[in-house]
mmCIF file as gemmi writes it, N, C-alpha and C atoms, coordinates in Angstrom:
data_model
loop_
_atom_site.group_PDB
_atom_site.id
_atom_site.type_symbol
_atom_site.label_atom_id
_atom_site.label_alt_id
_atom_site.label_comp_id
_atom_site.label_asym_id
_atom_site.label_entity_id
_atom_site.label_seq_id
_atom_site.pdbx_PDB_ins_code
_atom_site.Cartn_x
_atom_site.Cartn_y
_atom_site.Cartn_z
_atom_site.occupancy
_atom_site.B_iso_or_equiv
_atom_site.pdbx_formal_charge
_atom_site.auth_seq_id
_atom_site.auth_asym_id
_atom_site.pdbx_PDB_model_num
ATOM 1 N N . ALA Axp A 1 ? 136.67 109.744 93.853 1 0 ? 1 A 1
ATOM 2 C CA . ALA Axp A 1 ? 137.6 110.426 94.75 1 0 ? 1 A 1
ATOM 3 C C . ALA Axp A 1 ? 137.463 109.846 96.149 1 0 ? 1 A 1
ATOM 4 N N . ALA Axp A 2 ? 138.559 109.803 96.852 1 0 ? 2 A 1
ATOM 5 C CA . ALA Axp A 2 ? 138.546 109.347 98.237 1 0 ? 2 A 1
ATOM 6 C C . ALA Axp A 2 ? 137.816 110.405 99.069 1 0 ? 2 A 1
ATOM 7 N N . PRO Axp A 3 ? 137.135 109.97 100.146 1 0 ? 3 A 1
ATOM 8 C CA . PRO Axp A 3 ? 136.387 110.943 100.953 1 0 ? 3 A 1
ATOM 9 C C . PRO Axp A 3 ? 137.214 112.151 101.403 1 0 ? 3 A 1
ATOM 10 N N . ALA Axp A 4 ? 138.47 111.951 101.736 1 0 ? 4 A 1
ATOM 11 C CA . ALA Axp A 4 ? 139.311 113.067 102.195 1 0 ? 4 A 1
ATOM 12 C C . ALA Axp A 4 ? 139.618 114.055 101.071 1 0 ? 4 A 1
ATOM 13 N N . ASP Axp A 5 ? 139.458 113.63 99.814 1 0 ? 5 A 1
ATOM 14 C CA . ASP Axp A 5 ? 139.721 114.501 98.674 1 0 ? 5 A 1
ATOM 15 C C . ASP Axp A 5 ? 138.516 115.351 98.27 1 0 ? 5 A 1
ATOM 16 N N . LEU Axp A 6 ? 137.366 115.092 98.853 1 0 ? 6 A 1
ATOM 17 C CA . LEU Axp A 6 ? 136.164 115.835 98.5 1 0 ? 6 A 1
ATOM 18 C C . LEU Axp A 6 ? 136.243 117.257 99.064 1 0 ? 6 A 1
ATOM 19 N N . PRO Axp A 7 ? 135.654 118.238 98.367 1 0 ? 7 A 1
ATOM 20 C CA . PRO Axp A 7 ? 135.826 119.645 98.758 1 0 ? 7 A 1
ATOM 21 C C . PRO Axp A 7 ? 135.307 120.006 100.148 1 0 ? 7 A 1
ATOM 22 N N . LEU Axp A 8 ? 134.315 119.294 100.651 1 0 ? 8 A 1
ATOM 23 C CA . LEU Axp A 8 ? 133.751 119.624 101.961 1 0 ? 8 A 1
ATOM 24 C C . LEU Axp A 8 ? 134.113 118.593 103.029 1 0 ? 8 A 1
ATOM 25 N N . ALA Axp A 9 ? 135.102 117.762 102.735 1 0 ? 9 A 1
ATOM 26 C CA . ALA Axp A 9 ? 135.478 116.672 103.646 1 0 ? 9 A 1
ATOM 27 C C . ALA Axp A 9 ? 135.754 117.178 105.05 1 0 ? 9 A 1
ATOM 28 N N . GLY Axp A 10 ? 135.106 116.533 106.023 1 0 ? 10 A 1
ATOM 29 C CA . GLY Axp A 10 ? 135.349 116.837 107.424 1 0 ? 10 A 1
ATOM 30 C C . GLY Axp A 10 ? 134.726 118.119 107.932 1 0 ? 10 A 1
ATOM 31 N N . LYS Axp A 11 ? 133.936 118.799 107.112 1 0 ? 11 A 1
ATOM 32 C CA . LYS Axp A 11 ? 133.333 120.068 107.527 1 0 ? 11 A 1
ATOM 33 C C . LYS Axp A 11 ? 131.857 119.872 107.868 1 0 ? 11 A 1
ATOM 34 N N . GLU Axp A 12 ? 131.442 120.545 108.924 1 0 ? 12 A 1
ATOM 35 C CA . GLU Axp A 12 ? 130.057 120.468 109.377 1 0 ? 12 A 1
ATOM 36 C C . GLU Axp A 12 ? 129.327 121.752 108.989 1 0 ? 12 A 1
ATOM 37 N N . PHE Axp A 13 ? 128.186 121.598 108.341 1 0 ? 13 A 1
ATOM 38 C CA . PHE Axp A 13 ? 127.394 122.728 107.86 1 0 ? 13 A 1
ATOM 39 C C . PHE Axp A 13 ? 126.037 122.763 108.545 1 0 ? 13 A 1
ATOM 40 N N . VAL Axp A 14 ? 125.515 123.969 108.725 1 0 ? 14 A 1
ATOM 41 C CA . VAL Axp A 14 ? 124.154 124.169 109.21 1 0 ? 14 A 1
ATOM 42 C C . VAL Axp A 14 ? 123.47 125.105 108.222 1 0 ? 14 A 1
ATOM 43 N N . LEU Axp A 15 ? 122.24 124.769 107.852 1 0 ? 15 A 1
ATOM 44 C CA . LEU Axp A 15 ? 121.455 125.591 106.933 1 0 ? 15 A 1
ATOM 45 C C . LEU Axp A 15 ? 120.389 126.337 107.724 1 0 ? 15 A 1
ATOM 46 N N . THR Axp A 16 ? 120.173 127.607 107.395 1 0 ? 16 A 1
ATOM 47 C CA . THR Axp A 16 ? 119.108 128.377 108.036 1 0 ? 16 A 1
ATOM 48 C C . THR Axp A 16 ? 118.472 129.3 107.016 1 0 ? 16 A 1
ATOM 49 N N . GLY Axp A 17 ? 117.173 129.45 107.096 1 0 ? 17 A 1
ATOM 50 C CA . GLY Axp A 17 ? 116.464 130.278 106.129 1 0 ? 17 A 1
ATOM 51 C C . GLY Axp A 17 ? 116.119 129.491 104.871 1 0 ? 17 A 1
ATOM 52 N N . LYS Axp A 18 ? 115.406 130.131 103.97 1 0 ? 18 A 1
ATOM 53 C CA . LYS Axp A 18 ? 114.96 129.477 102.728 1 0 ? 18 A 1
ATOM 54 C C . LYS Axp A 18 ? 115.98 129.705 101.62 1 0 ? 18 A 1
ATOM 55 N N . LEU Axp A 19 ? 116.417 128.618 101.012 1 0 ? 19 A 1
ATOM 56 C CA . LEU Axp A 19 ? 117.33 128.699 99.878 1 0 ? 19 A 1
ATOM 57 C C . LEU Axp A 19 ? 116.522 128.725 98.589 1 0 ? 19 A 1
ATOM 58 N N . GLU Axp A 20 ? 117.04 129.408 97.575 1 0 ? 20 A 1
ATOM 59 C CA . GLU Axp A 20 ? 116.321 129.514 96.304 1 0 ? 20 A 1
ATOM 60 C C . GLU Axp A 20 ? 116.556 128.317 95.393 1 0 ? 20 A 1
ATOM 61 N N . LYS Axp A 21 ? 117.815 127.882 95.27 1 0 ? 21 A 1
ATOM 62 C CA . LYS Axp A 21 ? 118.153 126.852 94.293 1 0 ? 21 A 1
ATOM 63 C C . LYS Axp A 21 ? 117.785 125.443 94.748 1 0 ? 21 A 1
ATOM 64 N N . TYR Axp A 22 ? 117.943 125.173 96.036 1 0 ? 22 A 1
ATOM 65 C CA . TYR Axp A 22 ? 117.694 123.831 96.559 1 0 ? 22 A 1
ATOM 66 C C . TYR Axp A 22 ? 116.717 123.861 97.714 1 0 ? 22 A 1
ATOM 67 N N . SER Axp A 23 ? 115.965 122.778 97.861 1 0 ? 23 A 1
ATOM 68 C CA . SER Axp A 23 ? 115.215 122.594 99.097 1 0 ? 23 A 1
ATOM 69 C C . SER Axp A 23 ? 116.244 122.212 100.166 1 0 ? 23 A 1
ATOM 70 N N . ARG Axp A 24 ? 115.877 122.282 101.402 1 0 ? 24 A 1
ATOM 71 C CA . ARG Axp A 24 ? 116.813 121.932 102.461 1 0 ? 24 A 1
ATOM 72 C C . ARG Axp A 24 ? 117.33 120.484 102.307 1 0 ? 24 A 1
ATOM 73 N N . PRO Axp A 25 ? 116.456 119.486 102.065 1 0 ? 25 A 1
ATOM 74 C CA . PRO Axp A 25 ? 116.977 118.119 101.878 1 0 ? 25 A 1
ATOM 75 C C . PRO Axp A 25 ? 117.938 118.001 100.692 1 0 ? 25 A 1
ATOM 76 N N . GLU Axp A 26 ? 117.667 118.737 99.618 1 0 ? 26 A 1
ATOM 77 C CA . GLU Axp A 26 ? 118.565 118.703 98.453 1 0 ? 26 A 1
ATOM 78 C C . GLU Axp A 26 ? 119.92 119.312 98.797 1 0 ? 26 A 1
ATOM 79 N N . ALA Axp A 27 ? 119.923 120.436 99.507 1 0 ? 27 A 1
ATOM 80 C CA . ALA Axp A 27 ? 121.183 121.078 99.899 1 0 ? 27 A 1
ATOM 81 C C . ALA Axp A 27 ? 121.972 120.17 100.835 1 0 ? 27 A 1
ATOM 82 N N . GLU Axp A 28 ? 121.283 119.529 101.781 1 0 ? 28 A 1
ATOM 83 C CA . GLU Axp A 28 ? 121.96 118.603 102.69 1 0 ? 28 A 1
ATOM 84 C C . GLU Axp A 28 ? 122.556 117.426 101.922 1 0 ? 28 A 1
ATOM 85 N N . ALA Axp A 29 ? 121.843 116.937 100.917 1 0 ? 29 A 1
ATOM 86 C CA . ALA Axp A 29 ? 122.353 115.834 100.096 1 0 ? 29 A 1
ATOM 87 C C . ALA Axp A 29 ? 123.606 116.268 99.326 1 0 ? 29 A 1
ATOM 88 N N . ARG Axp A 30 ? 123.629 117.506 98.816 1 0 ? 30 A 1
ATOM 89 C CA . ARG Axp A 30 ? 124.809 118.017 98.105 1 0 ? 30 A 1
ATOM 90 C C . ARG Axp A 30 ? 126.007 118.086 99.049 1 0 ? 30 A 1
ATOM 91 N N . ILE Axp A 31 ? 125.77 118.582 100.267 1 0 ? 31 A 1
ATOM 92 C CA . ILE Axp A 31 ? 126.841 118.679 101.256 1 0 ? 31 A 1
ATOM 93 C C . ILE Axp A 31 ? 127.408 117.288 101.543 1 0 ? 31 A 1
ATOM 94 N N . LYS Axp A 32 ? 126.531 116.32 101.775 1 0 ? 32 A 1
ATOM 95 C CA . LYS Axp A 32 ? 126.969 114.948 102.076 1 0 ? 32 A 1
ATOM 96 C C . LYS Axp A 32 ? 127.708 114.333 100.898 1 0 ? 32 A 1
ATOM 97 N N . ALA Axp A 33 ? 127.215 114.593 99.679 1 0 ? 33 A 1
ATOM 98 C CA . ALA Axp A 33 ? 127.853 114.034 98.483 1 0 ? 33 A 1
ATOM 99 C C . ALA Axp A 33 ? 129.274 114.572 98.301 1 0 ? 33 A 1
ATOM 100 N N . LEU Axp A 34 ? 129.537 115.762 98.842 1 0 ? 34 A 1
ATOM 101 C CA . LEU Axp A 34 ? 130.855 116.381 98.711 1 0 ? 34 A 1
ATOM 102 C C . LEU Axp A 34 ? 131.717 116.178 99.959 1 0 ? 34 A 1
ATOM 103 N N . GLY Axp A 35 ? 131.292 115.263 100.837 1 0 ? 35 A 1
ATOM 104 C CA . GLY Axp A 35 ? 132.12 114.868 101.971 1 0 ? 35 A 1
ATOM 105 C C . GLY Axp A 35 ? 131.824 115.559 103.28 1 0 ? 35 A 1
ATOM 106 N N . GLY Axp A 36 ? 130.912 116.523 103.281 1 0 ? 36 A 1
ATOM 107 C CA . GLY Axp A 36 ? 130.594 117.238 104.514 1 0 ? 36 A 1
ATOM 108 C C . GLY Axp A 36 ? 129.439 116.59 105.254 1 0 ? 36 A 1
ATOM 109 N N . THR Axp A 37 ? 129.099 117.177 106.395 1 0 ? 37 A 1
ATOM 110 C CA . THR Axp A 37 ? 127.93 116.738 107.134 1 0 ? 37 A 1
ATOM 111 C C . THR Axp A 37 ? 127.011 117.935 107.335 1 0 ? 37 A 1
ATOM 112 N N . ALA Axp A 38 ? 125.713 117.665 107.366 1 0 ? 38 A 1
ATOM 113 C CA . ALA Axp A 38 ? 124.715 118.71 107.588 1 0 ? 38 A 1
ATOM 114 C C . ALA Axp A 38 ? 124.052 118.451 108.931 1 0 ? 38 A 1
ATOM 115 N N . LYS Axp A 39 ? 124.049 119.461 109.771 1 0 ? 39 A 1
ATOM 116 C CA . LYS Axp A 39 ? 123.469 119.336 111.111 1 0 ? 39 A 1
ATOM 117 C C . LYS Axp A 39 ? 122.34 120.345 111.274 1 0 ? 39 A 1
ATOM 118 N N . ASP Axp A 40 ? 121.535 120.149 112.311 1 0 ? 40 A 1
ATOM 119 C CA . ASP Axp A 40 ? 120.417 121.048 112.582 1 0 ? 40 A 1
ATOM 120 C C . ASP Axp A 40 ? 120.783 122.176 113.532 1 0 ? 40 A 1
ATOM 121 N N . ASN Axp A 41 ? 121.797 121.947 114.374 1 0 ? 41 A 1
ATOM 122 C CA . ASN Axp A 41 ? 122.131 122.927 115.397 1 0 ? 41 A 1
ATOM 123 C C . ASN Axp A 41 ? 123.548 123.454 115.241 1 0 ? 41 A 1
ATOM 124 N N . VAL Axp A 42 ? 123.722 124.734 115.526 1 0 ? 42 A 1
ATOM 125 C CA . VAL Axp A 42 ? 125.039 125.364 115.488 1 0 ? 42 A 1
ATOM 126 C C . VAL Axp A 42 ? 125.784 125.021 116.767 1 0 ? 42 A 1
ATOM 127 N N . THR Axp A 43 ? 127.009 124.481 116.614 1 0 ? 43 A 1
ATOM 128 C CA . THR Axp A 43 ? 127.869 124.177 117.755 1 0 ? 43 A 1
ATOM 129 C C . THR Axp A 43 ? 129.275 124.678 117.431 1 0 ? 43 A 1
ATOM 130 N N . ARG Axp A 44 ? 130.176 124.542 118.367 1 0 ? 44 A 1
ATOM 131 C CA . ARG Axp A 44 ? 131.562 124.941 118.123 1 0 ? 44 A 1
ATOM 132 C C . ARG Axp A 44 ? 132.212 124.097 117.015 1 0 ? 44 A 1
ATOM 133 N N . LYS Axp A 45 ? 131.647 122.934 116.715 1 0 ? 45 A 1
ATOM 134 C CA . LYS Axp A 45 ? 132.174 122.07 115.65 1 0 ? 45 A 1
ATOM 135 C C . LYS Axp A 45 ? 131.719 122.522 114.264 1 0 ? 45 A 1
ATOM 136 N N . THR Axp A 46 ? 130.705 123.394 114.223 1 0 ? 46 A 1
ATOM 137 C CA . THR Axp A 46 ? 130.171 123.854 112.942 1 0 ? 46 A 1
ATOM 138 C C . THR Axp A 46 ? 131.235 124.657 112.195 1 0 ? 46 A 1
ATOM 139 N N . ALA Axp A 47 ? 131.483 124.277 110.937 1 0 ? 47 A 1
ATOM 140 C CA . ALA Axp A 47 ? 132.475 124.988 110.12 1 0 ? 47 A 1
ATOM 141 C C . ALA Axp A 47 ? 131.847 126.183 109.417 1 0 ? 47 A 1
ATOM 142 N N . CYS Axp A 48 ? 130.573 126.04 109.039 1 0 ? 48 A 1
ATOM 143 C CA . CYS Axp A 48 ? 129.96 127.07 108.198 1 0 ? 48 A 1
ATOM 144 C C . CYS Axp A 48 ? 128.439 127.031 108.342 1 0 ? 48 A 1
ATOM 145 N N . VAL Axp A 49 ? 127.845 128.221 108.408 1 0 ? 49 A 1
ATOM 146 C CA . VAL Axp A 49 ? 126.385 128.337 108.409 1 0 ? 49 A 1
ATOM 147 C C . VAL Axp A 49 ? 125.979 128.976 107.081 1 0 ? 49 A 1
ATOM 148 N N . VAL Axp A 50 ? 125.105 128.294 106.356 1 0 ? 50 A 1
ATOM 149 C CA . VAL Axp A 50 ? 124.606 128.792 105.079 1 0 ? 50 A 1
ATOM 150 C C . VAL Axp A 50 ? 123.281 129.495 105.354 1 0 ? 50 A 1
ATOM 151 N N . VAL Axp A 51 ? 123.234 130.798 105.027 1 0 ? 51 A 1
ATOM 152 C CA . VAL Axp A 51 ? 122.088 131.625 105.358 1 0 ? 51 A 1
ATOM 153 C C . VAL Axp A 51 ? 121.271 131.924 104.112 1 0 ? 51 A 1
ATOM 154 N N . GLY Axp A 52 ? 120.001 131.551 104.17 1 0 ? 52 A 1
ATOM 155 C CA . GLY Axp A 52 ? 119.061 131.868 103.103 1 0 ? 52 A 1
ATOM 156 C C . GLY Axp A 52 ? 118.165 133.011 103.516 1 0 ? 52 A 1
ATOM 157 N N . GLU Axp A 53 ? 117.031 133.123 102.862 1 0 ? 53 A 1
ATOM 158 C CA . GLU Axp A 53 ? 116.065 134.181 103.136 1 0 ? 53 A 1
ATOM 159 C C . GLU Axp A 53 ? 115.394 133.943 104.496 1 0 ? 53 A 1
ATOM 160 N N . ASP Axp A 54 ? 115.232 134.992 105.272 1 0 ? 54 A 1
ATOM 161 C CA . ASP Axp A 54 ? 114.616 134.932 106.603 1 0 ? 54 A 1
ATOM 162 C C . ASP Axp A 54 ? 115.304 133.93 107.533 1 0 ? 54 A 1
ATOM 163 N N . PRO Axp A 55 ? 116.598 134.111 107.78 1 0 ? 55 A 1
ATOM 164 C CA . PRO Axp A 55 ? 117.295 133.182 108.673 1 0 ? 55 A 1
ATOM 165 C C . PRO Axp A 55 ? 116.789 133.325 110.107 1 0 ? 55 A 1
ATOM 166 N N . GLY Axp A 56 ? 116.924 132.254 110.853 1 0 ? 56 A 1
ATOM 167 C CA . GLY Axp A 56 ? 116.465 132.275 112.237 1 0 ? 56 A 1
ATOM 168 C C . GLY Axp A 56 ? 117.602 132.527 113.207 1 0 ? 56 A 1
ATOM 169 N N . SER Axp A 57 ? 117.433 132.02 114.405 1 0 ? 57 A 1
ATOM 170 C CA . SER Axp A 57 ? 118.392 132.255 115.49 1 0 ? 57 A 1
ATOM 171 C C . SER Axp A 57 ? 119.733 131.56 115.246 1 0 ? 57 A 1
ATOM 172 N N . LYS Axp A 58 ? 119.765 130.618 114.319 1 0 ? 58 A 1
ATOM 173 C CA . LYS Axp A 58 ? 121.035 129.918 114.029 1 0 ? 58 A 1
ATOM 174 C C . LYS Axp A 58 ? 122.095 130.9 113.539 1 0 ? 58 A 1
ATOM 175 N N . LYS Axp A 59 ? 121.681 131.888 112.768 1 0 ? 59 A 1
ATOM 176 C CA . LYS Axp A 59 ? 122.628 132.902 112.28 1 0 ? 59 A 1
ATOM 177 C C . LYS Axp A 59 ? 123.195 133.698 113.452 1 0 ? 59 A 1
ATOM 178 N N . ASP Axp A 60 ? 122.328 134.091 114.379 1 0 ? 60 A 1
ATOM 179 C CA . ASP Axp A 60 ? 122.768 134.857 115.554 1 0 ? 60 A 1
ATOM 180 C C . ASP Axp A 60 ? 123.754 134.042 116.392 1 0 ? 60 A 1
ATOM 181 N N . LYS Axp A 61 ? 123.449 132.759 116.579 1 0 ? 61 A 1
ATOM 182 C CA . LYS Axp A 61 ? 124.329 131.897 117.378 1 0 ? 61 A 1
ATOM 183 C C . LYS Axp A 61 ? 125.686 131.75 116.693 1 0 ? 61 A 1
ATOM 184 N N . ALA Axp A 62 ? 125.67 131.586 115.359 1 0 ? 62 A 1
ATOM 185 C CA . ALA Axp A 62 ? 126.926 131.468 114.609 1 0 ? 62 A 1
ATOM 186 C C . ALA Axp A 62 ? 127.765 132.73 114.767 1 0 ? 62 A 1
ATOM 187 N N . GLU Axp A 63 ? 127.114 133.904 114.718 1 0 ? 63 A 1
ATOM 188 C CA . GLU Axp A 63 ? 127.839 135.167 114.888 1 0 ? 63 A 1
ATOM 189 C C . GLU Axp A 63 ? 128.491 135.237 116.262 1 0 ? 63 A 1
ATOM 190 N N . LYS Axp A 64 ? 127.761 134.826 117.301 1 0 ? 64 A 1
ATOM 191 C CA . LYS Axp A 64 ? 128.295 134.853 118.664 1 0 ? 64 A 1
ATOM 192 C C . LYS Axp A 64 ? 129.487 133.919 118.826 1 0 ? 64 A 1
ATOM 193 N N . LEU Axp A 65 ? 129.453 132.773 118.116 1 0 ? 65 A 1
ATOM 194 C CA . LEU Axp A 65 ? 130.535 131.786 118.219 1 0 ? 65 A 1
ATOM 195 C C . LEU Axp A 65 ? 131.685 132.062 117.247 1 0 ? 65 A 1
ATOM 196 N N . GLY Axp A 66 ? 131.525 133.061 116.373 1 0 ? 66 A 1
ATOM 197 C CA . GLY Axp A 66 ? 132.575 133.384 115.408 1 0 ? 66 A 1
ATOM 198 C C . GLY Axp A 66 ? 132.695 132.38 114.278 1 0 ? 66 A 1
ATOM 199 N N . ILE Axp A 67 ? 131.577 131.741 113.944 1 0 ? 67 A 1
ATOM 200 C CA . ILE Axp A 67 ? 131.558 130.728 112.881 1 0 ? 67 A 1
ATOM 201 C C . ILE Axp A 67 ? 131.339 131.418 111.531 1 0 ? 67 A 1
ATOM 202 N N . THR Axp A 68 ? 131.975 130.889 110.498 1 0 ? 68 A 1
ATOM 203 C CA . THR Axp A 68 ? 131.839 131.432 109.151 1 0 ? 68 A 1
ATOM 204 C C . THR Axp A 68 ? 130.384 131.375 108.706 1 0 ? 68 A 1
ATOM 205 N N . ILE Axp A 69 ? 129.901 132.494 108.175 1 0 ? 69 A 1
ATOM 206 C CA . ILE Axp A 69 ? 128.535 132.59 107.657 1 0 ? 69 A 1
ATOM 207 C C . ILE Axp A 69 ? 128.631 132.953 106.182 1 0 ? 69 A 1
ATOM 208 N N . VAL Axp A 70 ? 127.952 132.176 105.345 1 0 ? 70 A 1
ATOM 209 C CA . VAL Axp A 70 ? 127.95 132.46 103.904 1 0 ? 70 A 1
ATOM 210 C C . VAL Axp A 70 ? 126.514 132.537 103.407 1 0 ? 70 A 1
ATOM 211 N N . ASN Axp A 71 ? 126.318 133.314 102.338 1 0 ? 71 A 1
ATOM 212 C CA . ASN Axp A 71 ? 124.995 133.352 101.723 1 0 ? 71 A 1
ATOM 213 C C . ASN Axp A 71 ? 124.892 132.219 100.702 1 0 ? 71 A 1
ATOM 214 N N . GLU Axp A 72 ? 123.747 132.099 100.074 1 0 ? 72 A 1
ATOM 215 C CA . GLU Axp A 72 ? 123.53 130.99 99.152 1 0 ? 72 A 1
ATOM 216 C C . GLU Axp A 72 ? 124.487 131.028 97.955 1 0 ? 72 A 1
ATOM 217 N N . ALA Axp A 73 ? 124.739 132.216 97.395 1 0 ? 73 A 1
ATOM 218 C CA . ALA Axp A 73 ? 125.653 132.329 96.254 1 0 ? 73 A 1
ATOM 219 C C . ALA Axp A 73 ? 127.062 131.868 96.642 1 0 ? 73 A 1
ATOM 220 N N . GLN Axp A 74 ? 127.518 132.267 97.825 1 0 ? 74 A 1
ATOM 221 C CA . GLN Axp A 74 ? 128.847 131.851 98.289 1 0 ? 74 A 1
ATOM 222 C C . GLN Axp A 74 ? 128.894 130.342 98.497 1 0 ? 74 A 1
ATOM 223 N N . PHE Axp A 75 ? 127.807 129.776 99.029 1 0 ? 75 A 1
ATOM 224 C CA . PHE Axp A 75 ? 127.732 128.325 99.228 1 0 ? 75 A 1
ATOM 225 C C . PHE Axp A 75 ? 127.823 127.613 97.886 1 0 ? 75 A 1
ATOM 226 N N . LEU Axp A 76 ? 127.083 128.093 96.884 1 0 ? 76 A 1
ATOM 227 C CA . LEU Axp A 76 ? 127.114 127.463 95.567 1 0 ? 76 A 1
ATOM 228 C C . LEU Axp A 76 ? 128.512 127.493 94.973 1 0 ? 76 A 1
ATOM 229 N N . GLU Axp A 77 ? 129.224 128.608 95.177 1 0 ? 77 A 1
ATOM 230 C CA . GLU Axp A 77 ? 130.619 128.676 94.703 1 0 ? 77 A 1
ATOM 231 C C . GLU Axp A 77 ? 131.472 127.642 95.409 1 0 ? 77 A 1
ATOM 232 N N . MET Axp A 78 ? 131.249 127.462 96.726 1 0 ? 78 A 1
ATOM 233 C CA . MET Axp A 78 ? 132.024 126.477 97.493 1 0 ? 78 A 1
ATOM 234 C C . MET Axp A 78 ? 131.864 125.072 96.937 1 0 ? 78 A 1
ATOM 235 N N . ILE Axp A 79 ? 130.647 124.767 96.462 1 0 ? 79 A 1
ATOM 236 C CA . ILE Axp A 79 ? 130.397 123.42 95.961 1 0 ? 79 A 1
ATOM 237 C C . ILE Axp A 79 ? 130.565 123.32 94.443 1 0 ? 79 A 1
ATOM 238 N N . GLY Axp A 80 ? 131.102 124.384 93.851 1 0 ? 80 A 1
ATOM 239 C CA . GLY Axp A 80 ? 131.438 124.349 92.436 1 0 ? 80 A 1
ATOM 240 C C . GLY Axp A 80 ? 130.267 124.511 91.495 1 0 ? 80 A 1
ATOM 241 N N . GLU Axp A 81 ? 129.245 125.235 91.943 1 0 ? 81 A 1
ATOM 242 C CA . GLU Axp A 81 ? 128.078 125.468 91.092 1 0 ? 81 A 1
ATOM 243 C C . GLU Axp A 81 ? 127.895 126.963 90.85 1 0 ? 81 A 1
ATOM 244 N N . GLN Axp A 82 ? 127.147 127.27 89.821 1 0 ? 82 A 1
ATOM 245 C CA . GLN Axp A 82 ? 126.867 128.666 89.489 1 0 ? 82 A 1
ATOM 246 C C . GLN Axp A 82 ? 125.734 129.182 90.353 1 0 ? 82 A 1
ATOM 247 N N . PRO Axp A 83 ? 125.901 130.387 90.913 1 0 ? 83 A 1
ATOM 248 C CA . PRO Axp A 83 ? 124.787 130.971 91.696 1 0 ? 83 A 1
ATOM 249 C C . PRO Axp A 83 ? 123.602 131.298 90.822 1 0 ? 83 A 1
């Protein structure tokens, strides 16, 4: 598939907290494989923050900026996997 056809094409993601299914590097690799980018900091360019167990201040910043926040199950659905 062309990069623009990938499900996460052009979207910037930030991960916070501990995920159950993937380690952080594995989740970032999945995001990249599906056309998205994974960043460490929440900015106005961030499309979505994926929140795991014990999220940090990134979740609070995303809430203040009005950025979409999803849990791990919702993230897995976005990438076409079973929670």
